[in-house]
């Protein structure tokens, strides 16, 4: 059973920490369910160019995938400007394919992260929850935010560009909820704010580190040993 994993909408809904953690846990649980019912699960990753749409270091992303979610097979789509940047020149295309193939082989030879222990799960879950609350508190709960977004980004121009495969909105409203993820990200990118990539991360970090002095050492160890954690913070 092939399952597609998309990063854009989950990031728009909850911010980068909650999005990455939710996708990680979803894949892990789907593999467990598949094992219970004797169904092999293969994941198909939809990745955009920006960090908030699944971009960033793909090798670390593969090596930090949940246990048993690669298994010698990797399927992904890379979109937009990424195609030209990574594959527009022959030697770059070969190099990128080598890196991805090498990471897939390393993972499949049990040379990648072997999953998180209970304490590490607690850290990411806590940070994701705090970060998500912060993001939604501003983007969806603040009545003045849609006007701020429209006033400080070129979303009005982006919505009129006939270059996308789908309309910019699911419904004809002014709300953020009906806006598709791609124009949402492009609008912030054009204003150089890049809000979807970082907003909420600082809150998650601050709240976790303020709980106990020993938490900093735990987080530093995770950064050194767990590729997904390192990718998350380096992307920010």
PDB file of C-alpha atoms in Angstrom:
ATOM      1  CA  UNK A   1       0.000   0.000   0.000  1.00  0.00           C
ATOM      2  CA  UNK A   2       1.498   3.320  -1.098  1.00  0.00           C
ATOM      3  CA  UNK A   3       0.782   6.285   1.196  1.00  0.00           C
ATOM      4  CA  UNK A   4       1.576   9.848   0.152  1.00  0.00           C
ATOM      5  CA  UNK A   5       3.158  12.119   2.765  1.00  0.00           C
ATOM      6  CA  UNK A   6       2.681  15.844   2.103  1.00  0.00           C
ATOM      7  CA  UNK A   7       4.372  18.529   4.177  1.00  0.00           C
ATOM      8  CA  UNK A   8       2.828  21.784   2.952  1.00  0.00           C
ATOM      9  CA  UNK A   9      -0.657  21.724   4.488  1.00  0.00           C
ATOM     10  CA  UNK A  10       0.418  20.294   7.834  1.00  0.00           C
ATOM     11  CA  UNK A  11       2.967  23.100   8.155  1.00  0.00           C
ATOM     12  CA  UNK A  12       0.372  25.751   7.314  1.00  0.00           C
ATOM     13  CA  UNK A  13      -1.972  24.220   9.886  1.00  0.00           C
ATOM     14  CA  UNK A  14       0.490  23.858  12.773  1.00  0.00           C
ATOM     15  CA  UNK A  15       3.971  25.239  12.050  1.00  0.00           C
ATOM     16  CA  UNK A  16       7.232  23.462  11.279  1.00  0.00           C
ATOM     17  CA  UNK A  17       7.897  21.572  14.542  1.00  0.00           C
ATOM     18  CA  UNK A  18       4.373  20.196  14.881  1.00  0.00           C
ATOM     19  CA  UNK A  19       4.287  19.348  11.173  1.00  0.00           C
ATOM     20  CA  UNK A  20       7.549  17.366  11.169  1.00  0.00           C
ATOM     21  CA  UNK A  21       6.620  15.548  14.355  1.00  0.00           C
ATOM     22  CA  UNK A  22       3.102  14.697  13.147  1.00  0.00           C
ATOM     23  CA  UNK A  23       4.460  13.298   9.871  1.00  0.00           C
ATOM     24  CA  UNK A  24       7.102  11.294  11.733  1.00  0.00           C
ATOM     25  CA  UNK A  25       4.548   9.758  14.090  1.00  0.00           C
ATOM     26  CA  UNK A  26       2.020   9.116  11.304  1.00  0.00           C
ATOM     27  CA  UNK A  27       4.557   7.124   9.304  1.00  0.00           C
ATOM     28  CA  UNK A  28       5.663   5.157  12.360  1.00  0.00           C
ATOM     29  CA  UNK A  29       2.083   4.230  13.273  1.00  0.00           C
ATOM     30  CA  UNK A  30       1.123   3.315   9.702  1.00  0.00           C
ATOM     31  CA  UNK A  31       4.040   0.883   9.524  1.00  0.00           C
ATOM     32  CA  UNK A  32       2.913  -0.703  12.803  1.00  0.00           C
ATOM     33  CA  UNK A  33      -0.670  -1.053  11.529  1.00  0.00           C
ATOM     34  CA  UNK A  34       0.591  -2.526   8.254  1.00  0.00           C
ATOM     35  CA  UNK A  35       2.661  -5.077  10.138  1.00  0.00           C
ATOM     36  CA  UNK A  36      -0.372  -6.121  12.197  1.00  0.00           C
ATOM     37  CA  UNK A  37      -2.393  -6.746   9.014  1.00  0.00           C
ATOM     38  CA  UNK A  38       0.481  -8.168   6.930  1.00  0.00           C
ATOM     39  CA  UNK A  39       0.496  -5.185   4.525  1.00  0.00           C
ATOM     40  CA  UNK A  40       3.759  -3.617   3.350  1.00  0.00           C
ATOM     41  CA  UNK A  41       3.553   0.183   3.532  1.00  0.00           C
ATOM     42  CA  UNK A  42       5.578   2.302   1.079  1.00  0.00           C
ATOM     43  CA  UNK A  43       5.693   6.080   1.434  1.00  0.00           C
ATOM     44  CA  UNK A  44       5.585   8.607  -1.397  1.00  0.00           C
ATOM     45  CA  UNK A  45       6.970  11.973  -0.240  1.00  0.00           C
ATOM     46  CA  UNK A  46       5.760  15.221  -1.788  1.00  0.00           C
ATOM     47  CA  UNK A  47       8.501  17.817  -1.311  1.00  0.00           C
ATOM     48  CA  UNK A  48       8.515  21.463  -2.345  1.00  0.00           C
ATOM     49  CA  UNK A  49      11.549  23.718  -2.506  1.00  0.00           C
ATOM     50  CA  UNK A  50      11.104  25.710   0.697  1.00  0.00           C
ATOM     51  CA  UNK A  51      11.831  24.331   4.154  1.00  0.00           C
ATOM     52  CA  UNK A  52       8.181  24.705   5.149  1.00  0.00           C
ATOM     53  CA  UNK A  53       7.117  22.526   2.195  1.00  0.00           C
ATOM     54  CA  UNK A  54       9.495  19.638   2.922  1.00  0.00           C
ATOM     55  CA  UNK A  55      12.662  21.137   1.459  1.00  0.00           C
ATOM     56  CA  UNK A  56      16.057  21.161   3.103  1.00  0.00           C
ATOM     57  CA  UNK A  57      18.682  18.441   3.466  1.00  0.00           C
ATOM     58  CA  UNK A  58      17.154  15.343   1.888  1.00  0.00           C
ATOM     59  CA  UNK A  59      19.947  12.991   3.000  1.00  0.00           C
ATOM     60  CA  UNK A  60      19.449  13.832   6.681  1.00  0.00           C
ATOM     61  CA  UNK A  61      15.698  13.592   6.116  1.00  0.00           C
ATOM     62  CA  UNK A  62      16.096  10.007   4.877  1.00  0.00           C
ATOM     63  CA  UNK A  63      18.499   8.998   7.640  1.00  0.00           C
ATOM     64  CA  UNK A  64      16.159  10.493  10.253  1.00  0.00           C
ATOM     65  CA  UNK A  65      13.038   8.739   8.964  1.00  0.00           C
ATOM     66  CA  UNK A  66      11.121   6.570  11.461  1.00  0.00           C
ATOM     67  CA  UNK A  67      12.225   2.907  11.727  1.00  0.00           C
ATOM     68  CA  UNK A  68      11.161   0.594   8.880  1.00  0.00           C
ATOM     69  CA  UNK A  69       9.768   3.384   6.705  1.00  0.00           C
ATOM     70  CA  UNK A  70      12.353   3.245   3.886  1.00  0.00           C
ATOM     71  CA  UNK A  71      13.496  -0.405   3.575  1.00  0.00           C
ATOM     72  CA  UNK A  72      15.356  -0.085   0.279  1.00  0.00           C
ATOM     73  CA  UNK A  73      12.546   1.871  -1.368  1.00  0.00           C
ATOM     74  CA  UNK A  74      12.199   5.638  -1.646  1.00  0.00           C
ATOM     75  CA  UNK A  75       9.670   7.462  -3.791  1.00  0.00           C
ATOM     76  CA  UNK A  76       9.429  11.246  -3.863  1.00  0.00           C
ATOM     77  CA  UNK A  77       8.432  14.181  -5.992  1.00  0.00           C
ATOM     78  CA  UNK A  78      10.431  17.399  -6.000  1.00  0.00           C
ATOM     79  CA  UNK A  79       8.690  20.417  -7.435  1.00  0.00           C
ATOM     80  CA  UNK A  80       9.127  23.810  -9.024  1.00  0.00           C
ATOM     81  CA  UNK A  81      12.494  25.535  -8.808  1.00  0.00           C
ATOM     82  CA  UNK A  82      14.029  22.461  -7.147  1.00  0.00           C
ATOM     83  CA  UNK A  83      13.967  20.587 -10.466  1.00  0.00           C
ATOM     84  CA  UNK A  84      16.258  23.126 -12.108  1.00  0.00           C
ATOM     85  CA  UNK A  85      18.492  23.613  -9.053  1.00  0.00           C
ATOM     86  CA  UNK A  86      19.122  19.906  -8.477  1.00  0.00           C
ATOM     87  CA  UNK A  87      18.763  18.351 -11.902  1.00  0.00           C
ATOM     88  CA  UNK A  88      19.193  21.140 -14.480  1.00  0.00           C
ATOM     89  CA  UNK A  89      22.889  20.336 -15.026  1.00  0.00           C
ATOM     90  CA  UNK A  90      24.000  16.758 -15.674  1.00  0.00           C
ATOM     91  CA  UNK A  91      26.755  16.500 -13.039  1.00  0.00           C
ATOM     92  CA  UNK A  92      24.485  18.062 -10.375  1.00  0.00           C
ATOM     93  CA  UNK A  93      21.695  15.645 -11.255  1.00  0.00           C
ATOM     94  CA  UNK A  94      24.076  12.676 -10.952  1.00  0.00           C
ATOM     95  CA  UNK A  95      25.459  13.961  -7.647  1.00  0.00           C
ATOM     96  CA  UNK A  96      21.994  14.451  -6.133  1.00  0.00           C
ATOM     97  CA  UNK A  97      20.855  11.011  -7.271  1.00  0.00           C
ATOM     98  CA  UNK A  98      24.020   9.496  -5.763  1.00  0.00           C
ATOM     99  CA  UNK A  99      23.424  11.229  -2.418  1.00  0.00           C
ATOM    100  CA  UNK A 100      19.802  10.103  -2.206  1.00  0.00           C
ATOM    101  CA  UNK A 101      20.629   6.542  -3.312  1.00  0.00           C
ATOM    102  CA  UNK A 102      23.488   6.369  -0.795  1.00  0.00           C
ATOM    103  CA  UNK A 103      21.285   7.580   2.061  1.00  0.00           C
ATOM    104  CA  UNK A 104      18.590   5.047   1.126  1.00  0.00           C
ATOM    105  CA  UNK A 105      21.145   2.235   1.149  1.00  0.00           C
ATOM    106  CA  UNK A 106      22.630   3.339   4.474  1.00  0.00           C
ATOM    107  CA  UNK A 107      19.181   3.442   6.052  1.00  0.00           C
ATOM    108  CA  UNK A 108      18.308   0.022   4.658  1.00  0.00           C
ATOM    109  CA  UNK A 109      21.541  -1.433   6.080  1.00  0.00           C
ATOM    110  CA  UNK A 110      20.473  -0.315   9.583  1.00  0.00           C
ATOM    111  CA  UNK A 111      23.035   2.484   9.618  1.00  0.00           C
ATOM    112  CA  UNK A 112      20.463   5.201  10.320  1.00  0.00           C
ATOM    113  CA  UNK A 113      18.596   6.425  13.391  1.00  0.00           C
ATOM    114  CA  UNK A 114      16.856   3.580  15.198  1.00  0.00           C
ATOM    115  CA  UNK A 115      13.985   5.590  16.584  1.00  0.00           C
ATOM    116  CA  UNK A 116      13.517   7.586  19.751  1.00  0.00           C
ATOM    117  CA  UNK A 117      13.299   6.432  23.332  1.00  0.00           C
ATOM    118  CA  UNK A 118      10.416   7.456  25.614  1.00  0.00           C
ATOM    119  CA  UNK A 119      12.154  10.572  26.936  1.00  0.00           C
ATOM    120  CA  UNK A 120      13.070  11.832  23.449  1.00  0.00           C
ATOM    121  CA  UNK A 121       9.505  11.237  22.284  1.00  0.00           C
ATOM    122  CA  UNK A 122       8.300  13.348  25.196  1.00  0.00           C
ATOM    123  CA  UNK A 123      10.622  16.223  24.215  1.00  0.00           C
ATOM    124  CA  UNK A 124       9.444  16.408  20.607  1.00  0.00           C
ATOM    125  CA  UNK A 125       5.815  15.902  21.526  1.00  0.00           C
ATOM    126  CA  UNK A 126       5.961  18.714  24.102  1.00  0.00           C
ATOM    127  CA  UNK A 127       7.745  21.113  21.741  1.00  0.00           C
ATOM    128  CA  UNK A 128       5.313  20.304  18.921  1.00  0.00           C
ATOM    129  CA  UNK A 129       2.305  20.995  21.148  1.00  0.00           C
ATOM    130  CA  UNK A 130       3.636  24.330  22.428  1.00  0.00           C
ATOM    131  CA  UNK A 131       4.721  25.417  18.962  1.00  0.00           C
ATOM    132  CA  UNK A 132       1.386  24.483  17.393  1.00  0.00           C
ATOM    133  CA  UNK A 133      -0.522  26.429  20.048  1.00  0.00           C
ATOM    134  CA  UNK A 134       1.624  29.495  19.331  1.00  0.00           C
ATOM    135  CA  UNK A 135       1.158  29.280  15.554  1.00  0.00           C
ATOM    136  CA  UNK A 136      -2.592  28.761  15.656  1.00  0.00           C
ATOM    137  CA  UNK A 137      -3.002  31.456  18.302  1.00  0.00           C
ATOM    138  CA  UNK A 138      -1.732  34.043  15.856  1.00  0.00           C
ATOM    139  CA  UNK A 139      -2.601  32.725  12.383  1.00  0.00           C
ATOM    140  CA  UNK A 140      -6.094  31.372  13.057  1.00  0.00           C
ATOM    141  CA  UNK A 141      -7.299  32.848  16.347  1.00  0.00           C
ATOM    142  CA  UNK A 142      -6.231  36.485  15.960  1.00  0.00           C
ATOM    143  CA  UNK A 143      -9.028  38.264  14.031  1.00  0.00           C
ATOM    144  CA  UNK A 144      -6.615  40.912  12.771  1.00  0.00           C
ATOM    145  CA  UNK A 145      -4.144  38.499  11.233  1.00  0.00           C
ATOM    146  CA  UNK A 146      -5.742  38.034   7.756  1.00  0.00           C
ATOM    147  CA  UNK A 147      -5.646  41.810   7.190  1.00  0.00           C
ATOM    148  CA  UNK A 148      -2.017  41.928   8.368  1.00  0.00           C
ATOM    149  CA  UNK A 149      -1.096  39.079   6.016  1.00  0.00           C
ATOM    150  CA  UNK A 150      -2.808  40.753   3.059  1.00  0.00           C
ATOM    151  CA  UNK A 151      -1.251  44.114   3.862  1.00  0.00           C
ATOM    152  CA  UNK A 152       2.361  42.969   4.269  1.00  0.00           C
ATOM    153  CA  UNK A 153       2.727  40.337   1.521  1.00  0.00           C
ATOM    154  CA  UNK A 154       1.984  40.365  -2.238  1.00  0.00           C
ATOM    155  CA  UNK A 155      -0.723  37.700  -1.840  1.00  0.00           C
ATOM    156  CA  UNK A 156      -3.149  39.847  -3.865  1.00  0.00           C
ATOM    157  CA  UNK A 157      -0.810  39.585  -6.874  1.00  0.00           C
ATOM    158  CA  UNK A 158       0.040  35.911  -6.336  1.00  0.00           C
ATOM    159  CA  UNK A 159      -3.656  35.008  -6.298  1.00  0.00           C
ATOM    160  CA  UNK A 160      -4.045  36.453  -9.804  1.00  0.00           C
ATOM    161  CA  UNK A 161      -1.131  34.561 -11.386  1.00  0.00           C
ATOM    162  CA  UNK A 162      -2.335  31.818 -13.717  1.00  0.00           C
ATOM    163  CA  UNK A 163       0.716  29.596 -13.236  1.00  0.00           C
ATOM    164  CA  UNK A 164      -0.524  27.065 -10.690  1.00  0.00           C
ATOM    165  CA  UNK A 165      -2.190  23.726 -11.252  1.00  0.00           C
ATOM    166  CA  UNK A 166      -5.049  24.716  -8.899  1.00  0.00           C
ATOM    167  CA  UNK A 167      -6.745  27.913  -7.697  1.00  0.00           C
ATOM    168  CA  UNK A 168      -5.044  29.678  -4.795  1.00  0.00           C
ATOM    169  CA  UNK A 169      -8.100  29.166  -2.573  1.00  0.00           C
ATOM    170  CA  UNK A 170     -10.392  26.227  -1.921  1.00  0.00           C
ATOM    171  CA  UNK A 171     -13.315  28.619  -1.348  1.00  0.00           C
ATOM    172  CA  UNK A 172     -13.862  32.282  -2.166  1.00  0.00           C
ATOM    173  CA  UNK A 173     -13.216  33.672   1.293  1.00  0.00           C
ATOM    174  CA  UNK A 174     -10.602  35.943   2.867  1.00  0.00           C
ATOM    175  CA  UNK A 175      -9.741  33.466   5.649  1.00  0.00           C
ATOM    176  CA  UNK A 176      -6.333  31.841   6.009  1.00  0.00           C
ATOM    177  CA  UNK A 177      -7.891  28.377   6.347  1.00  0.00           C
ATOM    178  CA  UNK A 178      -9.135  28.309   2.734  1.00  0.00           C
ATOM    179  CA  UNK A 179      -5.848  29.532   1.252  1.00  0.00           C
ATOM    180  CA  UNK A 180      -3.742  26.763  -0.269  1.00  0.00           C
ATOM    181  CA  UNK A 181      -0.290  26.122   1.151  1.00  0.00           C
ATOM    182  CA  UNK A 182       1.748  27.097  -1.925  1.00  0.00           C
ATOM    183  CA  UNK A 183       0.530  30.725  -2.245  1.00  0.00           C
ATOM    184  CA  UNK A 184       0.746  30.995   1.558  1.00  0.00           C
ATOM    185  CA  UNK A 185       4.452  30.105   1.488  1.00  0.00           C
ATOM    186  CA  UNK A 186       5.230  32.090  -1.671  1.00  0.00           C
ATOM    187  CA  UNK A 187       3.674  35.245  -0.204  1.00  0.00           C
ATOM    188  CA  UNK A 188       5.905  35.115   2.893  1.00  0.00           C
ATOM    189  CA  UNK A 189       8.941  34.271   0.775  1.00  0.00           C
ATOM    190  CA  UNK A 190       8.407  37.300  -1.457  1.00  0.00           C
ATOM    191  CA  UNK A 191       8.246  39.587   1.578  1.00  0.00           C
ATOM    192  CA  UNK A 192      11.431  37.927   2.971  1.00  0.00           C
ATOM    193  CA  UNK A 193       9.702  37.100   6.242  1.00  0.00           C
ATOM    194  CA  UNK A 194       9.638  33.294   5.666  1.00  0.00           C
ATOM    195  CA  UNK A 195       7.255  32.979   8.601  1.00  0.00           C
ATOM    196  CA  UNK A 196       6.149  29.341   7.900  1.00  0.00           C
ATOM    197  CA  UNK A 197       9.758  28.154   8.318  1.00  0.00           C
ATOM    198  CA  UNK A 198      10.405  29.409  11.836  1.00  0.00           C
ATOM    199  CA  UNK A 199       7.368  30.780  13.633  1.00  0.00           C
ATOM    200  CA  UNK A 200       6.558  28.816  16.795  1.00  0.00           C
ATOM    201  CA  UNK A 201       9.921  27.028  17.005  1.00  0.00           C
ATOM    202  CA  UNK A 202      11.322  29.471  19.547  1.00  0.00           C
ATOM    203  CA  UNK A 203       8.286  29.048  21.802  1.00  0.00           C
ATOM    204  CA  UNK A 204       8.655  25.265  21.772  1.00  0.00           C
ATOM    205  CA  UNK A 205      12.357  25.514  22.629  1.00  0.00           C
ATOM    206  CA  UNK A 206      11.884  28.135  25.339  1.00  0.00           C
ATOM    207  CA  UNK A 207       9.072  26.267  27.081  1.00  0.00           C
ATOM    208  CA  UNK A 208      10.956  22.965  27.055  1.00  0.00           C
ATOM    209  CA  UNK A 209      14.254  24.424  28.305  1.00  0.00           C
ATOM    210  CA  UNK A 210      12.541  26.390  31.076  1.00  0.00           C
ATOM    211  CA  UNK A 211      11.019  23.199  32.537  1.00  0.00           C
ATOM    212  CA  UNK A 212      14.340  21.863  33.896  1.00  0.00           C
ATOM    213  CA  UNK A 213      18.057  22.778  33.672  1.00  0.00           C
ATOM    214  CA  UNK A 214      18.925  19.250  32.503  1.00  0.00           C
ATOM    215  CA  UNK A 215      16.761  19.626  29.383  1.00  0.00           C
ATOM    216  CA  UNK A 216      19.447  21.555  27.494  1.00  0.00           C
ATOM    217  CA  UNK A 217      21.891  18.623  27.651  1.00  0.00           C
ATOM    218  CA  UNK A 218      19.185  16.224  26.436  1.00  0.00           C
ATOM    219  CA  UNK A 219      18.354  18.456  23.487  1.00  0.00           C
ATOM    220  CA  UNK A 220      22.025  18.872  22.582  1.00  0.00           C
ATOM    221  CA  UNK A 221      22.474  15.099  22.585  1.00  0.00           C
ATOM    222  CA  UNK A 222      19.457  14.665  20.316  1.00  0.00           C
ATOM    223  CA  UNK A 223      20.873  17.253  17.935  1.00  0.00           C
ATOM    224  CA  UNK A 224      24.121  15.293  17.704  1.00  0.00           C
ATOM    225  CA  UNK A 225      22.647  11.802  17.361  1.00  0.00           C
ATOM    226  CA  UNK A 226      19.258  12.125  15.648  1.00  0.00           C
ATOM    227  CA  UNK A 227      19.313  13.381  12.025  1.00  0.00           C
ATOM    228  CA  UNK A 228      15.691  14.572  11.982  1.00  0.00           C
ATOM    229  CA  UNK A 229      16.245  16.785  15.021  1.00  0.00           C
ATOM    230  CA  UNK A 230      19.435  18.217  13.503  1.00  0.00           C
ATOM    231  CA  UNK A 231      17.659  18.881  10.188  1.00  0.00           C
ATOM    232  CA  UNK A 232      14.779  20.649  11.926  1.00  0.00           C
ATOM    233  CA  UNK A 233      17.012  23.140  13.713  1.00  0.00           C
ATOM    234  CA  UNK A 234      19.466  23.646  10.838  1.00  0.00           C
ATOM    235  CA  UNK A 235      16.576  24.377   8.485  1.00  0.00           C
ATOM    236  CA  UNK A 236      15.276  27.041  10.861  1.00  0.00           C
TER     237      UNK A 236
END
